[in-house]
């Protein structure tokens, strides 16, 4: 296949950026999207043009490192698929493909297609954990967890932290990411003690960096792990409750 | 010079050894822990669990990863599960059985004492992870579910769907994030360690490069822990993530740390074969597929018919034929070597004739498509996404791929390398898997090291250093290394050759897989030891790296890793050449039983080969740490 790429090039965080055309010739439909970019980079290198920077690592849809806007869609046209798992057979000979980085104030551009998603770490640091210092746990089977609950928690825990939800959202909101982590932990019995402080801390931290959610639902469509919008509803409910519960807890503590 | 290697294995009975030793080791009292700085390089399962635990104890921790977040580490990709001797199913499992299986599975090339401790602390790992909220699979009664894995005769593998590594890593990452949030860990992301600093024989810090700004920096500490993962990517194509690399352990090796058993690599039999020349990595399909899939090729070489056009009596179910007792469930190394043999006989399948069939037709007939979908639905989907073929209708194609490296930095019972103050944990060390790792045991080892071993043993080293100031980063020990690193980094940009680092990496991979892959022989290894240095010379003259050292420059990151692979590859071949026996994943064609099985030579080779850097990787010097077995009886594996 022969394709034309229009790729976002930006030399650094504060440099101006623009779309640049590159041909991608003799592309095999068997290649993954990132392998296609590898070849383009190989050719650019040979011509003395600096290769296109893009993040990636596992190339099997689990590390959450890859993430490109492909023709305006986060992770491209195939549903439930991260960029690294997308294959060129989903495109046609002669296509023009526009490739851009995630664009969101919460994700500053590092270079070209690579962005800085460390704001996600800040949200987890605020409360996305269960406090259990090493060695303090009791026997695992002392806490029973209904199978359905474990499965539901796992559905939320499947989030790979790629940021497609933010990139796809017209408001650049991070509700789906944040809600998935809150649901993962707060659905489990182990997560109950910190349930109300967690949701408050994480939502407040999220709002420092990201826009607000107006229920477009684009995030769910873009999510390579097909994480459900229902978790956002759960988070909102818990957040409201937490406002009362946390205050009561504090007043009890005197 | 011959190294002095003391494994520091305590005296005593195996089953009380670790408990007793924990009591005997020196302690740092809680108020004094904050007076010690510890550097942890790598924040995968091993590093994140170590950094979190050390910070919780009160140490000042600085953690480093080249990823943009600890959650990206390659541990995230582990699918199958994690072993623990919980015996929740009352099927006869025990710490001793897990220990025994691991030593045997490693083909008797690991230390009994280390492995016993690993089996012991496996119990705590499951408790810890569950308490953190790792959503392990449950039974209907709410208890933890187990499955059997990798040929074990008991059900001891805990799992979270096909994402066990992801969930365990998120558990460790979240514990780490908690202490980062509390200011107890200084976290450096997108920062790559490029050298270790040693002063007066002790590890005193590291030199790093900030991958975004290019800044070269020094960091000082009382101890340095390397948790930087394995080196399967020396083969270019492997199941590892693209950025996994050997730089941290290789640079430590060059500073004097012994490298143990570099040739022990595991080639996993069930991966999706390459589809084209520009294939960038190989995808692992869970080993569990072999429970219900039958492996076969055509009896005729060069058969161009489609799978379903080949009648039953013209198919060769070669594993079932050769190993009637174990059939398709023979260990990884046996399955891999047999697949390679079939392809070498011209019986490979698929467009590039580089695979063998893994066929579910019989199981679908016997159990129904729904059952198969329930068991393997996500794997089948992944396969179809990559190959565009539907495995419910046509057999899968599989081929072995480099997957795990048992070799790594030599460490003693305390997980300390032979450089005092320098530790290696997780896949980066050589410690527990001998010549072959059992399925679901790497996650166990990484977390055992990070949560339950290192946090104890490091105190024993630090305690006597109370009050010793850090070596300042303007000390010559640091400034010298810093200028070496800066010079080396800039050097790549000045070569201005004609070919990319990837090109050379791919070529190196071809040599390695051909001569130091699934089976090895003297002539091939000698050939590789000529070809690798020759290609290396070309690389050094002709590699082309653009851009600058002061920006985010992925080609520059890559070229340095490839440089280190070249040297490591030579050492691997040298080690493989000198080990004139077959054991575990290391199959020397000259050393086989009459049935073509790997044949060990315990009289001459029951030792750990610890290599020392001499300035030329092809002329490294070996020190042998003898292995002696008091509890496990050495036997020849047989899967007939
Ligand atoms: C596809 C796949 C499936 C697997 N499935 C299983 C399974 O089911 N069960 C099982 O037990 N095992 C499995 N394994 C093996 C297991 O996942 C790994 O051995 C294990 O996770 C390694 O953990 P680690 O912490 O040692 O290293 P890693 O997770 O690789 O982490 C390395 C860390 O070091 C950092 N790093 C490396 N070098 C540097 C440097 N120079 N400077 C700064 N940072 C650096 C990286 O950023 C990263 O944070 C699987 C492996 C693969 C490839
Ligand atoms: S590269 Fe890991 S998810 Fe795409």
Short mmCIF file of N, CA, C and O and ligand atoms in Angstrom, two decimals, chain A residues 56-66 82 84 160, ligand 2:
data_model
loop_
_atom_site.label_atom_id
_atom_site.label_comp_id
_atom_site.label_asym_id
_atom_site.label_seq_id
_atom_site.Cartn_x
_atom_site.Cartn_y
_atom_site.Cartn_z
N UNK A 56 5.66 4.50 22.91
CA UNK A 56 5.14 3.13 22.71
C UNK A 56 6.03 2.24 23.54
O UNK A 56 7.14 2.65 23.92
N UNK A 57 5.63 1.05 23.87
CA UNK A 57 6.55 0.13 24.51
C UNK A 57 6.13 -1.33 24.32
O UNK A 57 6.76 -2.06 23.57
N UNK A 58 5.04 -1.75 24.97
CA UNK A 58 4.70 -3.18 24.94
C UNK A 58 4.27 -3.64 23.57
O UNK A 58 4.47 -4.78 23.19
N UNK A 59 3.64 -2.77 22.82
CA UNK A 59 3.07 -3.09 21.52
C UNK A 59 2.11 -4.27 21.58
O UNK A 59 1.97 -5.03 20.63
N UNK A 60 1.48 -4.45 22.71
CA UNK A 60 0.40 -5.42 22.75
C UNK A 60 -0.81 -4.92 23.55
O UNK A 60 -1.57 -5.71 24.08
N UNK A 61 -0.94 -3.61 23.63
CA UNK A 61 -2.18 -3.05 24.17
C UNK A 61 -2.32 -3.11 25.68
O UNK A 61 -3.43 -3.09 26.19
N UNK A 62 -1.22 -3.14 26.42
CA UNK A 62 -1.38 -3.27 27.86
C UNK A 62 -0.62 -2.21 28.67
O UNK A 62 -1.02 -1.87 29.78
N UNK A 63 0.47 -1.66 28.12
CA UNK A 63 1.26 -0.74 28.94
C UNK A 63 0.68 0.67 28.97
O UNK A 63 0.98 1.46 29.86
N UNK A 64 -0.12 1.00 27.95
CA UNK A 64 -0.75 2.33 27.91
C UNK A 64 0.18 3.43 27.46
O UNK A 64 -0.11 4.61 27.58
N UNK A 65 1.32 3.05 26.91
CA UNK A 65 2.32 4.05 26.51
C UNK A 65 1.97 4.67 25.16
O UNK A 65 2.24 5.84 24.93
N UNK A 66 1.39 3.92 24.25
CA UNK A 66 1.10 4.46 22.92
C UNK A 66 -0.18 5.27 22.96
O UNK A 66 -0.99 5.12 23.86
N UNK A 82 -5.95 -0.37 21.10
CA UNK A 82 -4.93 0.66 21.28
C UNK A 82 -4.17 0.83 19.97
O UNK A 82 -4.13 -0.08 19.14
N UNK A 84 -1.19 0.59 19.14
CA UNK A 84 -0.18 -0.43 18.82
C UNK A 84 -0.80 -1.71 18.28
O UNK A 84 -0.12 -2.53 17.69
N UNK A 160 -5.67 1.08 31.25
CA UNK A 160 -4.23 1.06 31.01
C UNK A 160 -3.61 2.46 31.15
O UNK A 160 -2.42 2.64 30.90
S1 LIG C 2 2.47 0.21 23.25
FE1 LIG C 2 1.73 -0.60 25.11
S2 LIG C 2 -0.39 -0.20 24.96
FE2 LIG C 2 0.33 0.33 23.01
#
